Amino acid sequence: MVSGIYLVYLIALGRLFIRVLRKGSWPPLTFESMITGFLMGSGIWITLVCILSALQKGGIPVLRMAVLLTAIPVFALEYAGFRKHRFFVWEGPKEAGWRPVGLQRYLPALILTMLALQIGRMNVAMDYDSLHYGLRSAYILDNGLGIYEDLGNINLVYTYSKGFETLILPLCVRTSYSFVLAFNMWLTAGVLVTIGKITSRIAGKSWGLAAAAVASCIPAVTNMGITAKSDIITLLVQLFILYYMVGFTREEDAAGRTRCLVLGGCACLFSYGLKPTALVFSTAVYGMSLLYALFTGSMKLSLKNSWWLSVLPAGLPVLGLWIRTCRMTGVPVTSVFTSIFGLFGFHVKWPFAFADIPSNGSEGGIPEQLRFLTGRLFHMAASPVGADMDHVIIAWGTGLVAVLAAAAVLAALVWRREKTRQPEITYLWTVFLPLTVVCLISVRKLWQVDGNYFMLFYTMAVILFMAVLHSCGRQAVTRAMAFVVGPLLAFNVLVTSLTNWSGFIGFSTSRLIHGGFYNHLEENRIRQAITGNVAIWDILAADPRTRVLAFGEHPEVLVYPCNVQSYYDLTGSGGNVRLVKTLDDFKEFLRYAGTQYFYIQSGYLEEGSRAYDIVRYMIEDGSLADIRYEYGNVIASVNLDGAYPVTPEESLEEFYTSYRLKDKE
Amino acid sequence: MKKKEVGFIAVMAALAAVLLLIGAEQLLIHGPLGPYMRQTEFSHMMVELLLFLYSHGFISPSPLLWYPGSIWSI
């Protein structure tokens, strides 16, 4: 509920901006004004956080206070406008009296069931990536001084464009992850509604409802709803581009077309701040939209249009977020784009080191590459089994998407001379076909494909299928296709029930008496206490600004309520293994990171490993002091400046006897 | 219905059936979801029964399932 109110606040904040653009006139409560409100409101909010952070006045309590103070006038103005106009246009004027009939009546129940399935396990199915970076924004993004503070974290994931994480900072409560996850669930519902609305615009409300229901059964879409990753919001904003541009194809006057084109551009621009890969996918979608407008001769825009100003709340947050990444790393966008920015003169700063696209390394001639691609596509459509499919099964498009995409293509070919050529469908094909090519290149190139990379493709396949089938106008085919899709939907419900991004099976246990939220902090404390980390927890929990390097199982060791980065962060994927090559390099990194403590999990270090040697050498030369042991776990203060008195030989002897090494197999 | 319509539906139904069969066989019986299916007595029994019948030659799986990686092709 709290996250829902926050979402309404963002929409209302954005609608206030729209009111300014409309010279004070209150915008009617249409779906378009709400999504535009969300887009503008989110942009304004992130810009505000960037400004506060630049003044070093960040910090989550300050941000919450800012929400509270601004929420009062924002809601008051919105309510005043609503009371004056009493204008609520949720349904289109043509189908205002529409109600679902027959089997359609069960579709809302199916959608709600699929959402409820995710909500039921939301609190107990925290996945690897969410625990790594999505849920720890209070420690690794804004730890008191705003998002521009360099918190000394080395891994790539801490340098991503943090648009989503910045947006939800006021919901980052230390005791519970649920507020963040719930916000993502609202956005997932928004994705389904937007899919329904896009389809409704083309084919009518019955088809829109069917599209939303089918999309709700795709594990790749709904399974991402209970993560704290930015995939869902990125998908939502990319669907906004489609929504605006489908509207563009229907607008007849220059003012309406300008509004749709500018807002589509704003959605594209805003998505750049959410996820590095949006730079490819959003640009592809909007770029093709522009080409469509150009080649169909509909690019007649009015330059004297107040909507052009909406570029500001969409572009400023991206600028602010890219400045953060650039200050930290030397390049505005990390991930696989560093080499591209290198061409423009940007250089990655020490201690970061980013790899290029992790290629699958398959070489050979065209037949061999085609065989590889076909094999992968087969596995992705029918059977995601194998090492490179580990991240597909947890967010799978399933065979349903393959059938829908194939049906859309085949139907468009079979009935090509009929209504399948209406402008909205031509526009969707203009975007869908290049998007398919981009997806195929990704499938061919990447070493490990993730199911969530193709969410936009999956949802577009659903929309296109509905639009094309509707335009064929054949009732018998539609009915028969319902029987074809039905068993696939049932299979998808089963797969969604059995899979999620964390691999957890089951639901949260229900409690009648509770504090209004799921206490993850207490759960983490108890879990650490069971593994003998009671005193260590108290030391690390005393100050959220404490900086720790943890040697232990990743991401399990990241649950301490302070700024923890793991040894895996440093040397694993997204890190920089060269930092542990020599002890001097490592110490230099520790100085950069401002690391105060080493935490070493019992049974993690292995004799002969680099991590073990580093710890031994650090004790030996007095760089680790005040070493304390608790059931084989270790906490030690980093003593690079010699602030603590040390007795290295005794300390090393004690380490050998008190720390429990990893059992030899 | 016209020939075109029948053809379209037949192609789609065949594709859906192939994907569904392979998906079910790989994921629910032998694949990554197998352990979850084996968590209940009934589904575990069904899986074991199928494998027993096959290994003793009582059933011959559909040629459809003879694709690389299928349990039937081992």
GROMACS .gro file of C-alpha atoms in nm, chain A residues 87-521:
model
  435
   87PHE     CA    1  -1.364   1.418  -1.551
   88PHE     CA    2  -1.254   1.056  -1.552
   89VAL     CA    3  -1.192   0.900  -1.891
   90TRP     CA    4  -1.062   0.558  -1.816
   91GLU     CA    5  -1.258   0.389  -2.092
   92GLY     CA    6  -1.247   0.488  -2.457
   93PRO     CA    7  -1.556   0.675  -2.574
   94LYS     CA    8  -1.634   0.417  -2.844
   95GLU     CA    9  -1.655   0.125  -2.605
   96ALA     CA   10  -1.758   0.295  -2.285
   97GLY     CA   11  -2.026   0.036  -2.216
   98TRP     CA   12  -1.800  -0.263  -2.290
   99ARG     CA   13  -1.812  -0.561  -2.055
  100PRO     CA   14  -1.634  -0.896  -2.092
  101VAL     CA   15  -1.857  -1.181  -2.207
  102GLY     CA   16  -1.831  -1.560  -2.199
  103LEU     CA   17  -1.484  -1.694  -2.119
  104GLN     CA   18  -1.347  -1.338  -2.120
  105ARG     CA   19  -1.498  -1.292  -1.776
  106TYR     CA   20  -1.240  -1.534  -1.635
  107LEU     CA   21  -0.943  -1.350  -1.783
  108PRO     CA   22  -0.923  -1.082  -1.510
  109ALA     CA   23  -0.928  -1.368  -1.259
  110LEU     CA   24  -0.637  -1.533  -1.443
  111ILE     CA   25  -0.439  -1.207  -1.442
  112LEU     CA   26  -0.504  -1.154  -1.072
  113THR     CA   27  -0.408  -1.515  -0.996
  114MET     CA   28  -0.076  -1.479  -1.176
  115LEU     CA   29  -0.004  -1.156  -0.988
  116ALA     CA   30  -0.115  -1.311  -0.659
  117LEU     CA   31   0.118  -1.606  -0.725
  118GLN     CA   32   0.411  -1.365  -0.737
  119ILE     CA   33   0.292  -1.159  -0.440
  120GLY     CA   34   0.260  -1.480  -0.238
  121ARG     CA   35   0.629  -1.557  -0.270
  122MET     CA   36   0.760  -1.203  -0.298
  123ASN     CA   37   0.893  -1.186   0.059
  124VAL     CA   38   1.078  -1.517   0.056
  125ALA     CA   39   1.209  -1.545  -0.300
  126MET     CA   40   1.488  -1.289  -0.300
  127ASP     CA   41   1.714  -1.356  -0.593
  128TYR     CA   42   2.089  -1.331  -0.637
  129ASP     CA   43   2.092  -1.000  -0.825
  130SER     CA   44   1.840  -0.831  -0.598
  131LEU     CA   45   2.041  -0.927  -0.290
  132HIS     CA   46   2.361  -0.822  -0.466
  133TYR     CA   47   2.258  -0.468  -0.560
  134GLY     CA   48   1.884  -0.410  -0.598
  135LEU     CA   49   1.785  -0.424  -0.233
  136ARG     CA   50   2.091  -0.262  -0.075
  137SER     CA   51   2.055   0.091  -0.209
  138ALA     CA   52   2.054   0.231   0.146
  139TYR     CA   53   2.416   0.114   0.181
  140ILE     CA   54   2.561   0.108  -0.169
  141LEU     CA   55   2.383   0.393  -0.351
  142ASP     CA   56   2.284   0.663  -0.104
  143ASN     CA   57   2.452   0.602   0.228
  144GLY     CA   58   2.380   0.943   0.376
  145LEU     CA   59   2.536   1.194   0.137
  146GLY     CA   60   2.347   1.122  -0.183
  147ILE     CA   61   2.411   0.920  -0.494
  148TYR     CA   62   2.729   1.103  -0.593
  149GLU     CA   63   2.927   0.984  -0.293
  150ASP     CA   64   3.192   0.733  -0.401
  151LEU     CA   65   3.133   0.445  -0.163
  152GLY     CA   66   3.439   0.254  -0.278
  153ASN     CA   67   3.256  -0.037  -0.437
  154ILE     CA   68   3.437  -0.195  -0.726
  155ASN     CA   69   3.194  -0.426  -0.903
  156LEU     CA   70   3.025  -0.335  -1.230
  157VAL     CA   71   2.678  -0.371  -1.080
  158TYR     CA   72   2.737  -0.074  -0.849
  159THR     CA   73   2.811   0.148  -1.147
  160TYR     CA   74   2.502   0.073  -1.357
  161SER     CA   75   2.267   0.358  -1.447
  162LYS     CA   76   2.075   0.359  -1.121
  163GLY     CA   77   1.751   0.521  -1.238
  164PHE     CA   78   1.516   0.265  -1.086
  165GLU     CA   79   1.713   0.241  -0.762
  166THR     CA   80   1.722   0.621  -0.729
  167LEU     CA   81   1.350   0.643  -0.797
  168ILE     CA   82   1.266   0.402  -0.515
  169LEU     CA   83   1.515   0.536  -0.260
  170PRO     CA   84   1.234   0.663  -0.030
  171LEU     CA   85   1.103   0.304  -0.016
  172CYS     CA   86   1.439   0.159   0.090
  173VAL     CA   87   1.359   0.071   0.448
  174ARG     CA   88   1.641  -0.101   0.636
  175THR     CA   89   1.410  -0.347   0.811
  176SER     CA   90   1.224  -0.476   0.507
  177TYR     CA   91   1.280  -0.533   0.137
  178SER     CA   92   0.907  -0.565   0.074
  179PHE     CA   93   0.840  -0.198  -0.009
  180VAL     CA   94   1.081  -0.207  -0.301
  181LEU     CA   95   0.952  -0.544  -0.425
  182ALA     CA   96   0.591  -0.429  -0.391
  183PHE     CA   97   0.667  -0.120  -0.602
  184ASN     CA   98   0.801  -0.349  -0.873
  185MET     CA   99   0.481  -0.555  -0.849
  186TRP     CA  100   0.276  -0.239  -0.913
  187LEU     CA  101   0.491  -0.174  -1.217
  188THR     CA  102   0.434  -0.533  -1.333
  189ALA     CA  103   0.061  -0.471  -1.312
  190GLY     CA  104   0.129  -0.152  -1.510
  191VAL     CA  105   0.308  -0.357  -1.777
  192LEU     CA  106   0.004  -0.582  -1.816
  193VAL     CA  107  -0.235  -0.284  -1.831
  194THR     CA  108  -0.014  -0.111  -2.090
  195ILE     CA  109  -0.002  -0.427  -2.304
  196GLY     CA  110  -0.381  -0.440  -2.278
  197LYS     CA  111  -0.416  -0.072  -2.366
  198ILE     CA  112  -0.186  -0.091  -2.671
  199THR     CA  113  -0.381  -0.391  -2.801
  200SER     CA  114  -0.712  -0.219  -2.720
  201ARG     CA  115  -0.607   0.081  -2.928
  202ILE     CA  116  -0.564  -0.147  -3.229
  203ALA     CA  117  -0.815  -0.427  -3.183
  204GLY     CA  118  -1.060  -0.327  -2.911
  205LYS     CA  119  -1.101  -0.405  -2.544
  206SER     CA  120  -1.174  -0.778  -2.572
  207TRP     CA  121  -0.843  -0.833  -2.746
  208GLY     CA  122  -0.669  -0.602  -2.502
  209LEU     CA  123  -0.793  -0.807  -2.210
  210ALA     CA  124  -0.683  -1.128  -2.382
  211ALA     CA  125  -0.337  -0.979  -2.450
  212ALA     CA  126  -0.294  -0.880  -2.084
  213ALA     CA  127  -0.403  -1.228  -1.972
  214VAL     CA  128  -0.163  -1.405  -2.209
  215ALA     CA  129   0.125  -1.176  -2.105
  216SER     CA  130   0.052  -1.244  -1.737
  217CYS     CA  131   0.119  -1.614  -1.804
  218ILE     CA  132   0.465  -1.557  -1.950
  219PRO     CA  133   0.715  -1.638  -1.673
  220ALA     CA  134   0.973  -1.399  -1.824
  221VAL     CA  135   0.736  -1.110  -1.753
  222THR     CA  136   0.573  -1.186  -1.419
  223ASN     CA  137   0.871  -1.363  -1.262
  224MET     CA  138   1.068  -1.039  -1.295
  225GLY     CA  139   0.799  -0.861  -1.092
  226ILE     CA  140   0.935  -0.988  -0.761
  227THR     CA  141   1.294  -0.894  -0.825
  228ALA     CA  142   1.450  -0.560  -0.737
  229LYS     CA  143   1.599  -0.539  -1.085
  230SER     CA  144   1.522  -0.263  -1.330
  231ASP     CA  145   1.393  -0.495  -1.604
  232ILE     CA  146   1.023  -0.437  -1.537
  233ILE     CA  147   1.040  -0.057  -1.528
  234THR     CA  148   1.255  -0.058  -1.843
  235LEU     CA  149   1.000  -0.281  -2.018
  236LEU     CA  150   0.718  -0.057  -1.897
  237VAL     CA  151   0.884   0.256  -2.034
  238GLN     CA  152   0.961   0.080  -2.364
  239LEU     CA  153   0.594  -0.019  -2.387
  240PHE     CA  154   0.511   0.350  -2.333
  241ILE     CA  155   0.708   0.422  -2.654
  242LEU     CA  156   0.488   0.173  -2.838
  243TYR     CA  157   0.173   0.317  -2.681
  244TYR     CA  158   0.255   0.673  -2.782
  245MET     CA  159   0.363   0.571  -3.131
  246VAL     CA  160   0.053   0.358  -3.194
  247GLY     CA  161  -0.133   0.676  -3.096
  248PHE     CA  162   0.087   0.867  -3.341
  249THR     CA  163  -0.035   0.650  -3.631
  250ARG     CA  164  -0.395   0.745  -3.544
  251GLU     CA  165  -0.346   1.117  -3.488
  252GLU     CA  166  -0.446   1.335  -3.777
  253ASP     CA  167  -0.336   1.683  -3.671
  254ALA     CA  168   0.022   1.805  -3.632
  255ALA     CA  169  -0.026   1.896  -3.263
  256GLY     CA  170  -0.137   1.545  -3.169
  257ARG     CA  171   0.143   1.385  -3.369
  258THR     CA  172   0.398   1.614  -3.210
  259ARG     CA  173   0.272   1.521  -2.863
  260CYS     CA  174   0.295   1.146  -2.936
  261LEU     CA  175   0.635   1.167  -3.103
  262VAL     CA  176   0.785   1.387  -2.831
  263LEU     CA  177   0.648   1.170  -2.550
  264GLY     CA  178   0.774   0.855  -2.725
  265GLY     CA  179   1.115   1.022  -2.742
  266CYS     CA  180   1.091   1.113  -2.373
  267ALA     CA  181   1.019   0.750  -2.284
  268CYS     CA  182   1.318   0.639  -2.493
  269LEU     CA  183   1.542   0.900  -2.329
  270PHE     CA  184   1.424   0.819  -1.977
  271SER     CA  185   1.489   0.447  -2.028
  272TYR     CA  186   1.861   0.522  -2.082
  273GLY     CA  187   1.885   0.599  -1.712
  274LEU     CA  188   1.726   0.272  -1.611
  275LYS     CA  189   1.933  -0.001  -1.768
  276PRO     CA  190   2.251   0.003  -1.980
  277THR     CA  191   2.100  -0.229  -2.244
  278ALA     CA  192   1.815   0.019  -2.299
  279LEU     CA  193   2.070   0.210  -2.504
  280VAL     CA  194   2.035  -0.063  -2.767
  281PHE     CA  195   1.676  -0.180  -2.733
  282SER     CA  196   1.499   0.154  -2.670
  283THR     CA  197   1.701   0.322  -2.943
  284ALA     CA  198   1.608   0.040  -3.181
  285VAL     CA  199   1.237   0.078  -3.098
  286TYR     CA  200   1.225   0.457  -3.115
  287GLY     CA  201   1.464   0.475  -3.409
  288MET     CA  202   1.239   0.245  -3.612
  289SER     CA  203   0.939   0.452  -3.500
  290LEU     CA  204   1.104   0.764  -3.641
  291LEU     CA  205   1.184   0.584  -3.965
  292TYR     CA  206   0.821   0.472  -3.987
  293ALA     CA  207   0.705   0.832  -3.940
  294LEU     CA  208   0.953   0.950  -4.200
  295PHE     CA  209   0.871   0.693  -4.469
  296THR     CA  210   0.495   0.716  -4.426
  297GLY     CA  211   0.511   1.092  -4.469
  298SER     CA  212   0.349   1.155  -4.133
  299MET     CA  213   0.642   1.350  -3.985
  300LYS     CA  214   0.454   1.678  -3.995
  301LEU     CA  215   0.525   1.831  -3.660
  302SER     CA  216   0.449   2.163  -3.499
  303LEU     CA  217   0.756   2.323  -3.347
  304LYS     CA  218   0.550   2.566  -3.141
  305ASN     CA  219   0.422   2.299  -2.908
  306SER     CA  220   0.461   2.307  -2.530
  307TRP     CA  221   0.514   1.929  -2.519
  308TRP     CA  222   0.872   1.980  -2.638
  309LEU     CA  223   0.946   2.099  -2.282
  310SER     CA  224   0.875   1.748  -2.151
  311VAL     CA  225   1.218   1.651  -2.283
  312LEU     CA  226   1.359   1.824  -1.973
  313PRO     CA  227   1.217   1.591  -1.702
  314ALA     CA  228   1.306   1.295  -1.924
  315GLY     CA  229   1.658   1.403  -2.012
  316LEU     CA  230   1.782   1.571  -1.693
  317PRO     CA  231   1.766   1.255  -1.477
  318VAL     CA  232   1.965   1.064  -1.741
  319LEU     CA  233   2.225   1.339  -1.737
  320GLY     CA  234   2.237   1.330  -1.357
  321LEU     CA  235   2.272   0.952  -1.347
  322TRP     CA  236   2.535   0.940  -1.620
  323ILE     CA  237   2.735   1.204  -1.430
  324ARG     CA  238   2.736   0.969  -1.130
  325THR     CA  239   2.868   0.678  -1.336
  326CYS     CA  240   3.118   0.902  -1.514
  327ARG     CA  241   3.253   1.047  -1.187
  328MET     CA  242   3.305   0.698  -1.050
  329THR     CA  243   3.434   0.511  -1.352
  330GLY     CA  244   3.530   0.764  -1.619
  331VAL     CA  245   3.258   0.650  -1.863
  332PRO     CA  246   2.888   0.753  -1.860
  333VAL     CA  247   2.753   0.402  -1.921
  334THR     CA  248   2.925   0.085  -1.807
  335SER     CA  249   2.839  -0.276  -1.882
  336VAL     CA  250   2.935  -0.368  -2.239
  337PHE     CA  251   2.937  -0.009  -2.368
  338THR     CA  252   3.272   0.107  -2.233
  339SER     CA  253   3.451   0.033  -2.559
  340ILE     CA  254   3.197   0.244  -2.750
  341PHE     CA  255   3.252   0.540  -2.517
  342GLY     CA  256   3.625   0.477  -2.551
  343LEU     CA  257   3.590   0.586  -2.915
  344PHE     CA  258   3.469   0.926  -2.791
  345GLY     CA  259   3.770   0.976  -2.569
  346PHE     CA  260   3.640   0.838  -2.240
  347HIS     CA  261   3.874   0.620  -2.035
  348VAL     CA  262   3.787   0.377  -1.759
  349LYS     CA  263   3.940   0.496  -1.431
  350TRP     CA  264   4.139   0.280  -1.192
  351PRO     CA  265   4.038   0.054  -1.012
  352PHE     CA  266   3.762  -0.042  -1.254
  353ALA     CA  267   3.807  -0.283  -1.542
  354PHE     CA  268   3.513  -0.366  -1.765
  355ALA     CA  269   3.503  -0.646  -2.017
  356ASP     CA  270   3.351  -0.624  -2.364
  357ILE     CA  271   3.051  -0.832  -2.469
  358PRO     CA  272   3.105  -1.179  -2.318
  359SER     CA  273   3.103  -1.371  -2.644
  360ASN     CA  274   3.017  -1.739  -2.656
  361GLY     CA  275   3.336  -1.788  -2.855
  362SER     CA  276   3.175  -2.006  -3.120
  363GLU     CA  277   3.361  -1.964  -3.444
  364GLY     CA  278   3.330  -2.126  -3.782
  365GLY     CA  279   3.155  -2.076  -4.111
  366ILE     CA  280   2.799  -1.968  -4.174
  367PRO     CA  281   2.651  -2.324  -4.161
  368GLU     CA  282   2.815  -2.386  -3.826
  369GLN     CA  283   2.694  -2.054  -3.686
  370LEU     CA  284   2.343  -2.120  -3.816
  371ARG     CA  285   2.347  -2.460  -3.649
  372PHE     CA  286   2.455  -2.297  -3.322
  373LEU     CA  287   2.181  -2.033  -3.349
  374THR     CA  288   1.913  -2.290  -3.435
  375GLY     CA  289   2.017  -2.505  -3.141
  376ARG     CA  290   1.994  -2.211  -2.906
  377LEU     CA  291   1.659  -2.100  -3.040
  378PHE     CA  292   1.529  -2.454  -3.001
  379HIS     CA  293   1.643  -2.464  -2.639
  380MET     CA  294   1.495  -2.120  -2.571
  381ALA     CA  295   1.161  -2.210  -2.726
  382ALA     CA  296   1.119  -2.566  -2.612
  383SER     CA  297   1.370  -2.685  -2.362
  384PRO     CA  298   1.595  -2.447  -2.167
  385VAL     CA  299   1.832  -2.714  -2.039
  386GLY     CA  300   2.210  -2.678  -2.018
  387ALA     CA  301   2.471  -2.449  -1.866
  388ASP     CA  302   2.398  -2.155  -2.097
  389MET     CA  303   2.023  -2.184  -2.028
  390ASP     CA  304   2.043  -2.144  -1.650
  391HIS     CA  305   1.914  -1.788  -1.672
  392VAL     CA  306   1.649  -1.871  -1.929
  393ILE     CA  307   1.449  -2.120  -1.728
  394ILE     CA  308   1.406  -1.872  -1.443
  395ALA     CA  309   1.257  -1.607  -1.675
  396TRP     CA  310   1.138  -1.813  -1.967
  397GLY     CA  311   0.936  -1.694  -2.264
  398THR     CA  312   0.822  -2.058  -2.316
  399GLY     CA  313   0.693  -2.215  -2.635
  400LEU     CA  314   0.389  -1.990  -2.612
  401VAL     CA  315   0.586  -1.691  -2.738
  402ALA     CA  316   0.729  -1.895  -3.026
  403VAL     CA  317   0.377  -2.003  -3.125
  404LEU     CA  318   0.239  -1.648  -3.099
  405ALA     CA  319   0.524  -1.498  -3.301
  406ALA     CA  320   0.497  -1.772  -3.566
  407ALA     CA  321   0.118  -1.732  -3.580
  408ALA     CA  322   0.148  -1.356  -3.624
  409VAL     CA  323   0.398  -1.396  -3.909
  410LEU     CA  324   0.202  -1.674  -4.079
  411ALA     CA  325  -0.135  -1.499  -4.044
  412ALA     CA  326   0.010  -1.177  -4.185
  413LEU     CA  327   0.146  -1.372  -4.483
  414VAL     CA  328  -0.168  -1.578  -4.542
  415TRP     CA  329  -0.408  -1.285  -4.518
  416ARG     CA  330  -0.166  -1.019  -4.641
  417ARG     CA  331  -0.415  -0.859  -4.878
  418GLU     CA  332  -0.668  -0.791  -4.610
  419LYS     CA  333  -0.688  -0.560  -4.313
  420THR     CA  334  -0.356  -0.676  -4.172
  421ARG     CA  335  -0.214  -0.366  -4.344
  422GLN     CA  336  -0.375  -0.113  -4.115
  423PRO     CA  337  -0.123   0.157  -4.010
  424GLU     CA  338  -0.090   0.048  -3.646
  425ILE     CA  339  -0.001  -0.307  -3.749
  426THR     CA  340   0.241  -0.187  -4.016
  427TYR     CA  341   0.404   0.026  -3.746
  428LEU     CA  342   0.431  -0.271  -3.509
  429TRP     CA  343   0.596  -0.481  -3.781
  430THR     CA  344   0.838  -0.197  -3.850
  431VAL     CA  345   0.954  -0.220  -3.489
  432PHE     CA  346   0.915  -0.593  -3.435
  433LEU     CA  347   1.125  -0.721  -3.725
  434PRO     CA  348   1.443  -0.518  -3.645
  435LEU     CA  349   1.392  -0.599  -3.277
  436THR     CA  350   1.385  -0.969  -3.371
  437VAL     CA  351   1.713  -0.924  -3.559
  438VAL     CA  352   1.873  -0.753  -3.255
  439CYS     CA  353   1.748  -1.038  -3.034
  440LEU     CA  354   1.885  -1.300  -3.273
  441ILE     CA  355   2.224  -1.129  -3.272
  442SER     CA  356   2.218  -1.133  -2.890
  443VAL     CA  357   2.124  -1.501  -2.886
  444ARG     CA  358   2.407  -1.577  -3.126
  445LYS     CA  359   2.670  -1.358  -2.958
  446LEU     CA  360   2.623  -1.390  -2.584
  447TRP     CA  361   2.789  -1.662  -2.385
  448GLN     CA  362   2.498  -1.682  -2.146
  449VAL     CA  363   2.157  -1.556  -2.250
  450ASP     CA  364   1.917  -1.435  -1.985
  451GLY     CA  365   1.543  -1.476  -2.034
  452ASN     CA  366   1.477  -1.118  -1.924
  453TYR     CA  367   1.683  -0.975  -2.214
  454PHE     CA  368   1.394  -1.057  -2.446
  455MET     CA  369   1.097  -0.934  -2.245
  456LEU     CA  370   1.017  -0.664  -2.499
  457PHE     CA  371   1.023  -0.920  -2.780
  458TYR     CA  372   0.790  -1.149  -2.585
  459THR     CA  373   0.537  -0.877  -2.506
  460MET     CA  374   0.549  -0.743  -2.862
  461ALA     CA  375   0.482  -1.095  -2.992
  462VAL     CA  376   0.167  -1.105  -2.778
  463ILE     CA  377   0.047  -0.764  -2.898
  464LEU     CA  378   0.120  -0.841  -3.264
  465PHE     CA  379  -0.048  -1.180  -3.246
  466MET     CA  380  -0.367  -1.024  -3.108
  467ALA     CA  381  -0.360  -0.734  -3.353
  468VAL     CA  382  -0.298  -0.950  -3.661
  469LEU     CA  383  -0.551  -1.215  -3.564
  470HIS     CA  384  -0.812  -0.948  -3.499
  471SER     CA  385  -0.745  -0.779  -3.830
  472CYS     CA  386  -0.794  -1.110  -4.017
  473GLY     CA  387  -1.152  -1.097  -3.896
  474ARG     CA  388  -1.204  -1.474  -3.899
  475GLN     CA  389  -1.408  -1.591  -3.603
  476ALA     CA  390  -1.344  -1.962  -3.667
  477VAL     CA  391  -0.966  -1.910  -3.673
  478THR     CA  392  -0.981  -1.702  -3.355
  479ARG     CA  393  -1.181  -1.971  -3.175
  480ALA     CA  394  -0.947  -2.246  -3.296
  481MET     CA  395  -0.643  -2.047  -3.187
  482ALA     CA  396  -0.792  -2.016  -2.839
  483PHE     CA  397  -0.786  -2.398  -2.823
  484VAL     CA  398  -0.426  -2.403  -2.946
  485VAL     CA  399  -0.309  -2.138  -2.699
  486GLY     CA  400  -0.513  -2.274  -2.405
  487PRO     CA  401  -0.292  -2.579  -2.325
  488LEU     CA  402   0.019  -2.363  -2.364
  489LEU     CA  403  -0.124  -2.115  -2.113
  490ALA     CA  404  -0.192  -2.400  -1.869
  491PHE     CA  405   0.167  -2.520  -1.912
  492ASN     CA  406   0.290  -2.166  -1.856
  493VAL     CA  407   0.095  -2.136  -1.533
  494LEU     CA  408   0.269  -2.454  -1.414
  495VAL     CA  409   0.614  -2.331  -1.522
  496THR     CA  410   0.555  -1.991  -1.358
  497SER     CA  411   0.455  -2.167  -1.037
  498LEU     CA  412   0.769  -2.379  -1.037
  499THR     CA  413   1.023  -2.117  -1.141
  500ASN     CA  414   1.138  -1.773  -1.038
  501TRP     CA  415   1.456  -1.572  -1.050
  502SER     CA  416   1.570  -1.701  -0.710
  503GLY     CA  417   1.483  -2.068  -0.769
  504PHE     CA  418   1.279  -2.072  -0.450
  505ILE     CA  419   0.969  -2.290  -0.436
  506GLY     CA  420   0.679  -2.209  -0.205
  507PHE     CA  421   0.505  -1.911  -0.050
  508SER     CA  422   0.554  -1.685   0.251
  509THR     CA  423   0.396  -1.832   0.559
  510SER     CA  424   0.089  -1.628   0.645
  511ARG     CA  425   0.073  -1.457   0.983
  512LEU     CA  426  -0.232  -1.291   1.125
  513ILE     CA  427  -0.038  -1.076   1.368
  514HIS     CA  428   0.250  -0.878   1.223
  515GLY     CA  429   0.399  -0.530   1.213
  516GLY     CA  430   0.257  -0.446   0.871
  517PHE     CA  431   0.566  -0.559   0.682
  518TYR     CA  432   0.797  -0.859   0.650
  519ASN     CA  433   1.101  -0.809   0.873
  520HIS     CA  434   1.391  -0.915   0.653
  521LEU     CA  435   1.649  -0.749   0.879
   0.00000   0.00000   0.00000
